Tab-separated table of N, CA and C in Angstrom:
chain	number	residue	atom	x	y	z
F	20	MET	N	96.199	217.837	234.547
F	20	MET	CA	95.087	217.007	234.108
F	20	MET	C	94.539	216.250	235.310
F	21	ASN	N	93.255	216.175	235.402
F	21	ASN	CA	92.550	215.448	236.453
F	21	ASN	C	92.921	213.966	236.400
F	22	ILE	N	93.109	213.351	237.560
F	22	ILE	CA	93.512	211.943	237.643
F	22	ILE	C	92.463	211.004	237.043
F	23	ILE	N	91.193	211.338	237.197
F	23	ILE	CA	90.126	210.506	236.636
F	23	ILE	C	90.155	210.573	235.111
F	24	LEU	N	90.305	211.768	234.578
F	24	LEU	CA	90.409	211.929	233.127
F	24	LEU	C	91.613	211.160	232.595
F	25	ALA	N	92.736	211.296	233.258
F	25	ALA	CA	93.940	210.567	232.851
F	25	ALA	C	93.698	209.057	232.900
F	26	GLY	N	93.016	208.597	233.930
F	26	GLY	CA	92.723	207.173	234.057
F	26	GLY	C	91.832	206.657	232.935
F	27	ILE	N	90.837	207.444	232.557
F	27	ILE	CA	89.942	207.048	231.462
F	27	ILE	C	90.715	206.991	230.144
F	28	ILE	N	91.557	207.974	229.913
F	28	ILE	CA	92.357	207.983	228.686
F	28	ILE	C	93.309	206.791	228.666
F	29	VAL	N	94.001	206.538	229.768
F	29	VAL	CA	94.926	205.397	229.843
F	29	VAL	C	94.172	204.087	229.636
F	30	ALA	N	93.007	203.940	230.263
F	30	ALA	CA	92.216	202.718	230.093
F	30	ALA	C	91.839	202.520	228.622
F	31	ASN	N	91.421	203.576	227.944
F	31	ASN	CA	91.085	203.480	226.525
F	31	ASN	C	92.292	203.077	225.690
F	32	VAL	N	93.438	203.679	225.977
F	32	VAL	CA	94.653	203.374	225.206
F	32	VAL	C	95.093	201.931	225.440
F	33	VAL	N	95.146	201.504	226.697
F	33	VAL	CA	95.611	200.152	227.015
F	33	VAL	C	94.666	199.092	226.455
F	34	ILE	N	93.366	199.265	226.652
F	34	ILE	CA	92.396	198.276	226.175
F	34	ILE	C	92.357	198.254	224.648
F	35	SER	N	92.398	199.412	224.020
F	35	SER	CA	92.414	199.452	222.554
F	35	SER	C	93.685	198.818	222.003
F	36	TYR	N	94.819	199.120	222.612
F	36	TYR	CA	96.086	198.543	222.158
F	36	TYR	C	96.040	197.017	222.246
F	37	LYS	N	95.478	196.501	223.341
F	37	LYS	CA	95.311	195.056	223.485
F	37	LYS	C	94.418	194.531	222.354
F	38	GLY	N	93.344	195.234	222.059
F	38	GLY	CA	92.445	194.844	220.973
F	38	GLY	C	93.090	194.905	219.601
F	39	PHE	N	93.986	195.896	219.382
F	39	PHE	CA	94.688	195.999	218.102
F	39	PHE	C	95.546	194.760	217.855
F	40	ASN	N	96.075	194.200	218.919
F	40	ASN	CA	97.037	193.109	218.812
F	40	ASN	C	96.475	191.730	219.127
F	41	ASP	N	95.215	191.653	219.502
F	41	ASP	CA	94.622	190.372	219.891
F	41	ASP	C	93.171	190.340	219.402
F	42	LEU	N	92.951	189.758	218.241
F	42	LEU	CA	91.621	189.755	217.637
F	42	LEU	C	90.599	189.031	218.502
F	43	SER	N	91.003	187.967	219.182
F	43	SER	CA	90.038	187.249	220.023
F	43	SER	C	89.589	188.127	221.200
F	44	PHE	N	90.497	188.924	221.756
F	44	PHE	CA	90.152	189.880	222.817
F	44	PHE	C	89.177	190.920	222.262
F	45	PHE	N	89.502	191.454	221.085
F	45	PHE	CA	88.658	192.458	220.450
F	45	PHE	C	87.249	191.906	220.234
F	46	ARG	N	87.152	190.715	219.662
F	46	ARG	CA	85.854	190.096	219.387
F	46	ARG	C	85.082	189.774	220.663
F	47	LYS	N	85.784	189.446	221.726
F	47	LYS	CA	85.142	189.085	222.986
F	47	LYS	C	84.474	190.286	223.668
F	48	TYR	N	85.033	191.487	223.454
F	48	TYR	CA	84.549	192.664	224.182
F	48	TYR	C	83.904	193.745	223.321
F	49	GLU	N	83.831	193.546	222.012
F	49	GLU	CA	83.175	194.539	221.162
F	49	GLU	C	81.659	194.492	221.370
F	50	PHE	N	80.995	195.566	220.980
F	50	PHE	CA	79.531	195.601	220.998
F	50	PHE	C	79.065	194.681	219.883
F	51	HIS	N	78.331	193.649	220.228
F	51	HIS	CA	77.799	192.703	219.248
F	51	HIS	C	76.392	192.321	219.701
F	52	VAL	N	75.404	192.711	218.924
F	52	VAL	CA	74.011	192.557	219.319
F	52	VAL	C	73.682	191.110	219.682
F	53	GLY	N	74.078	190.165	218.852
F	53	GLY	CA	73.764	188.768	219.124
F	53	GLY	C	74.320	188.296	220.460
F	54	SER	N	75.542	188.674	220.755
F	54	SER	CA	76.168	188.276	222.022
F	54	SER	C	75.515	188.970	223.217
F	55	ILE	N	75.186	190.235	223.061
F	55	ILE	CA	74.526	190.975	224.142
F	55	ILE	C	73.159	190.373	224.426
F	56	ARG	N	72.425	190.069	223.367
F	56	ARG	CA	71.092	189.476	223.551
F	56	ARG	C	71.174	188.070	224.128
F	57	SER	N	72.351	187.448	224.036
F	57	SER	CA	72.560	186.119	224.624
F	57	SER	C	73.044	186.200	226.066
F	58	GLY	N	73.145	187.422	226.614
F	58	GLY	CA	73.487	187.580	228.019
F	58	GLY	C	74.820	188.242	228.321
F	59	GLU	N	75.575	188.644	227.307
F	59	GLU	CA	76.886	189.255	227.534
F	59	GLU	C	76.777	190.781	227.587
F	60	GLN	N	76.047	191.289	228.573
F	60	GLN	CA	75.808	192.727	228.675
F	60	GLN	C	77.083	193.532	228.956
F	61	ILE	N	78.137	192.894	229.441
F	61	ILE	CA	79.392	193.606	229.702
F	61	ILE	C	79.903	194.289	228.429
F	62	ARG	N	79.536	193.749	227.291
F	62	ARG	CA	79.953	194.328	226.011
F	62	ARG	C	79.411	195.742	225.815
F	63	MET	N	78.312	196.060	226.475
F	63	MET	CA	77.743	197.408	226.350
F	63	MET	C	78.660	198.435	227.003
F	64	LEU	N	79.479	198.008	227.932
F	64	LEU	CA	80.461	198.881	228.579
F	64	LEU	C	81.843	198.717	227.949
F	65	SER	N	82.279	197.481	227.791
F	65	SER	CA	83.644	197.226	227.313
F	65	SER	C	83.882	197.771	225.904
F	66	SER	N	82.863	197.762	225.068
F	66	SER	CA	83.028	198.251	223.694
F	66	SER	C	83.396	199.732	223.651
F	67	GLY	N	83.063	200.461	224.696
F	67	GLY	CA	83.393	201.879	224.775
F	67	GLY	C	84.861	202.149	225.041
F	68	PHE	N	85.639	201.098	225.275
F	68	PHE	CA	87.076	201.234	225.506
F	68	PHE	C	87.900	200.616	224.384
F	69	LEU	N	87.231	200.052	223.386
F	69	LEU	CA	87.903	199.489	222.214
F	69	LEU	C	87.735	200.441	221.044
F	70	HIS	N	88.738	200.480	220.183
F	70	HIS	CA	88.683	201.322	218.989
F	70	HIS	C	89.151	200.515	217.788
F	71	VAL	N	88.690	200.902	216.609
F	71	VAL	CA	88.989	200.158	215.386
F	71	VAL	C	90.465	200.255	215.018
F	72	ASP	N	91.016	201.450	215.127
F	72	ASP	CA	92.420	201.658	214.768
F	72	ASP	C	92.967	202.857	215.536
F	73	MET	N	94.232	203.142	215.312
F	73	MET	CA	94.914	204.200	216.056
F	73	MET	C	94.285	205.577	215.798
F	74	MET	N	93.882	205.860	214.575
F	74	MET	CA	93.279	207.177	214.291
F	74	MET	C	91.952	207.335	215.031
F	75	HIS	N	91.157	206.289	215.087
F	75	HIS	CA	89.887	206.310	215.817
F	75	HIS	C	90.156	206.596	217.291
F	76	LEU	N	91.133	205.912	217.854
F	76	LEU	CA	91.508	206.108	219.258
F	76	LEU	C	92.016	207.530	219.503
F	77	ILE	N	92.914	207.990	218.664
F	77	ILE	CA	93.497	209.335	218.833
F	77	ILE	C	92.411	210.400	218.744
F	78	PHE	N	91.536	210.294	217.765
F	78	PHE	CA	90.484	211.296	217.610
F	78	PHE	C	89.599	211.351	218.856
F	79	ASN	N	89.153	210.190	219.344
F	79	ASN	CA	88.300	210.176	220.537
F	79	ASN	C	89.029	210.700	221.769
F	80	MET	N	90.277	210.312	221.956
F	80	MET	CA	90.998	210.723	223.165
F	80	MET	C	91.404	212.196	223.114
F	81	LEU	N	91.737	212.703	221.942
F	81	LEU	CA	92.021	214.145	221.844
F	81	LEU	C	90.767	214.968	222.123
F	82	THR	N	89.653	214.525	221.596
F	82	THR	CA	88.386	215.215	221.858
F	82	THR	C	88.089	215.209	223.350
F	83	LEU	N	88.249	214.056	223.980
F	83	LEU	CA	88.034	213.959	225.418
F	83	LEU	C	89.012	214.859	226.181
F	84	TYR	N	90.276	214.828	225.804
F	84	TYR	CA	91.311	215.616	226.471
F	84	TYR	C	91.012	217.122	226.408
F	85	PHE	N	90.515	217.584	225.275
F	85	PHE	CA	90.259	219.020	225.121
F	85	PHE	C	88.947	219.480	225.746
F	86	PHE	N	87.920	218.638	225.749
F	86	PHE	CA	86.610	219.078	226.223
F	86	PHE	C	86.262	218.643	227.643
F	87	ALA	N	86.820	217.561	228.120
F	87	ALA	CA	86.506	217.081	229.475
F	87	ALA	C	86.857	218.099	230.560
F	88	PRO	N	87.972	218.830	230.450
F	88	PRO	CA	88.269	219.815	231.503
F	88	PRO	C	87.163	220.863	231.684
F	89	VAL	N	86.450	221.186	230.622
F	89	VAL	CA	85.344	222.144	230.730
F	89	VAL	C	84.243	221.549	231.602
F	90	VAL	N	83.886	220.296	231.324
F	90	VAL	CA	82.857	219.609	232.112
F	90	VAL	C	83.329	219.445	233.554
F	91	LEU	N	84.577	219.038	233.718
F	91	LEU	CA	85.138	218.876	235.063
F	91	LEU	C	85.113	220.193	235.830
F	92	GLY	N	85.448	221.283	235.152
F	92	GLY	CA	85.454	222.596	235.792
F	92	GLY	C	84.069	223.051	236.221
F	93	TRP	N	83.088	222.764	235.412
F	93	TRP	CA	81.720	223.188	235.710
F	93	TRP	C	81.025	222.284	236.707
F	94	LEU	N	81.213	220.976	236.551
F	94	LEU	CA	80.409	220.032	237.318
F	94	LEU	C	81.171	219.230	238.365
F	95	GLY	N	82.485	219.185	238.260
F	95	GLY	CA	83.275	218.410	239.210
F	95	GLY	C	83.495	216.978	238.745
F	96	THR	N	84.377	216.301	239.457
F	96	THR	CA	84.799	214.957	239.068
F	96	THR	C	83.667	213.942	239.146
F	97	PHE	N	82.926	213.931	240.235
F	97	PHE	CA	81.867	212.940	240.397
F	97	PHE	C	80.832	213.038	239.286
F	98	SER	N	80.389	214.249	239.000
F	98	SER	CA	79.398	214.442	237.933
F	98	SER	C	79.973	214.085	236.571
F	99	PHE	N	81.246	214.407	236.360
F	99	PHE	CA	81.893	214.044	235.097
F	99	PHE	C	81.876	212.530	234.899
F	100	VAL	N	82.248	211.782	235.931
F	100	VAL	CA	82.261	210.316	235.841
F	100	VAL	C	80.854	209.788	235.576
F	101	LEU	N	79.858	210.340	236.265
F	101	LEU	CA	78.467	209.925	236.024
F	101	LEU	C	78.049	210.206	234.586
F	102	ILE	N	78.380	211.370	234.088
F	102	ILE	CA	78.018	211.737	232.718
F	102	ILE	C	78.753	210.857	231.713
F	103	TYR	N	80.052	210.643	231.929
F	103	TYR	CA	80.845	209.842	231.000
F	103	TYR	C	80.282	208.422	230.886
F	104	PHE	N	80.159	207.744	232.035
F	104	PHE	CA	79.695	206.357	232.002
F	104	PHE	C	78.202	206.263	231.690
F	105	GLY	N	77.434	207.247	232.122
F	105	GLY	CA	76.018	207.271	231.750
F	105	GLY	C	75.843	207.419	230.252
F	106	SER	N	76.630	208.293	229.644
F	106	SER	CA	76.566	208.478	228.190
F	106	SER	C	77.003	207.218	227.458
F	107	LEU	N	78.025	206.559	227.986
F	107	LEU	CA	78.484	205.315	227.369
F	107	LEU	C	77.377	204.261	227.400
F	108	ILE	N	76.761	204.082	228.555
F	108	ILE	CA	75.691	203.081	228.703
F	108	ILE	C	74.457	203.459	227.888
F	109	PHE	N	74.020	204.714	227.981
F	109	PHE	CA	72.831	205.119	227.226
F	109	PHE	C	73.082	205.090	225.721
F	110	GLY	N	74.313	205.390	225.291
F	110	GLY	CA	74.645	205.248	223.876
F	110	GLY	C	74.531	203.803	223.421
F	111	SER	N	74.988	202.889	224.262
F	111	SER	CA	74.861	201.463	223.947
F	111	SER	C	73.400	201.023	223.936
F	112	LEU	N	72.628	201.523	224.889
F	112	LEU	CA	71.199	201.188	224.915
F	112	LEU	C	70.488	201.711	223.670
F	113	LEU	N	70.832	202.906	223.254
F	113	LEU	CA	70.236	203.477	222.041
F	113	LEU	C	70.625	202.651	220.814
F	114	THR	N	71.887	202.236	220.754
F	114	THR	CA	72.336	201.391	219.657
F	114	THR	C	71.573	200.072	219.649
F	115	MET	N	71.358	199.495	220.844
F	115	MET	CA	70.568	198.262	220.930
F	115	MET	C	69.146	198.489	220.425
F	116	LEU	N	68.576	199.623	220.760
F	116	LEU	CA	67.219	199.936	220.302
F	116	LEU	C	67.159	199.983	218.772
F	117	PHE	N	68.137	200.645	218.161
F	117	PHE	CA	68.146	200.783	216.703
F	117	PHE	C	68.474	199.473	215.984
F	118	HIS	N	69.274	198.620	216.606
F	118	HIS	CA	69.782	197.427	215.923
F	118	HIS	C	69.374	196.122	216.597
F	119	LYS	N	68.321	196.150	217.397
F	119	LYS	CA	67.943	194.991	218.214
F	119	LYS	C	67.681	193.724	217.418
F	120	ASN	N	67.278	193.847	216.184
F	120	ASN	CA	66.986	192.669	215.363
F	120	ASN	C	68.108	192.322	214.389
F	121	ASP	N	69.179	193.070	214.429
F	121	ASP	CA	70.342	192.805	213.573
F	121	ASP	C	71.404	192.121	214.425
F	122	TYR	N	71.292	190.819	214.559
F	122	TYR	CA	72.148	190.056	215.463
F	122	TYR	C	73.625	190.093	215.082
F	123	SER	N	73.943	190.502	213.889
F	123	SER	CA	75.342	190.566	213.472
F	123	SER	C	75.953	191.961	213.630
F	124	TYR	N	75.152	192.943	214.075
F	124	TYR	CA	75.654	194.314	214.200
F	124	TYR	C	76.762	194.392	215.242
F	125	ARG	N	77.853	195.068	214.892
F	125	ARG	CA	79.005	195.239	215.775
F	125	ARG	C	79.403	196.716	215.804
F	126	ALA	N	79.947	197.151	216.944
F	126	ALA	CA	80.409	198.530	217.068
F	126	ALA	C	81.447	198.613	218.184
F	127	VAL	N	82.306	199.600	218.087
F	127	VAL	CA	83.278	199.905	219.149
F	127	VAL	C	83.510	201.401	219.178
F	128	GLY	N	84.093	201.876	220.272
F	128	GLY	CA	84.510	203.265	220.351
F	128	GLY	C	83.914	204.011	221.529
F	129	ALA	N	84.573	205.077	221.895
F	129	ALA	CA	84.174	205.900	223.027
F	129	ALA	C	83.368	207.119	222.610
F	130	SER	N	82.963	207.177	221.357
F	130	SER	CA	82.287	208.374	220.858
F	130	SER	C	81.047	208.736	221.646
F	131	GLY	N	80.228	207.752	222.014
F	131	GLY	CA	79.019	208.034	222.795
F	131	GLY	C	79.357	208.649	224.141
F	132	ALA	N	80.362	208.121	224.801
F	132	ALA	CA	80.760	208.644	226.113
F	132	ALA	C	81.434	210.000	225.978
F	133	VAL	N	82.271	210.155	224.975
F	133	VAL	CA	82.997	211.409	224.773
F	133	VAL	C	82.036	212.533	224.411
F	134	THR	N	81.031	212.220	223.610
F	134	THR	CA	80.053	213.225	223.205
F	134	THR	C	79.293	213.734	224.397
């Protein structure tokens, strides 16, 4: 397994596990429209490493584990990292576009980046 892929998976597991066990941590870093619009743009990135529960985390990480090697093989590590984080950011931007006036909207997960 590629070291970058392993690092992304480990980061998702560690950050999600912290979120499972610390609600204030989870709330601080989840995607929350009101907080983002108040200047906490880091949530657009950090929310991509938090998951609702273990099944959500496992599903996203297994999908990444099985499909990322194809992207890595075709495009290489640098392009994979650009695509992964670009997809995460653009997914968050799209979510902001759809929910910009719903200040209570919340979301988490790596689905946008994994897709």
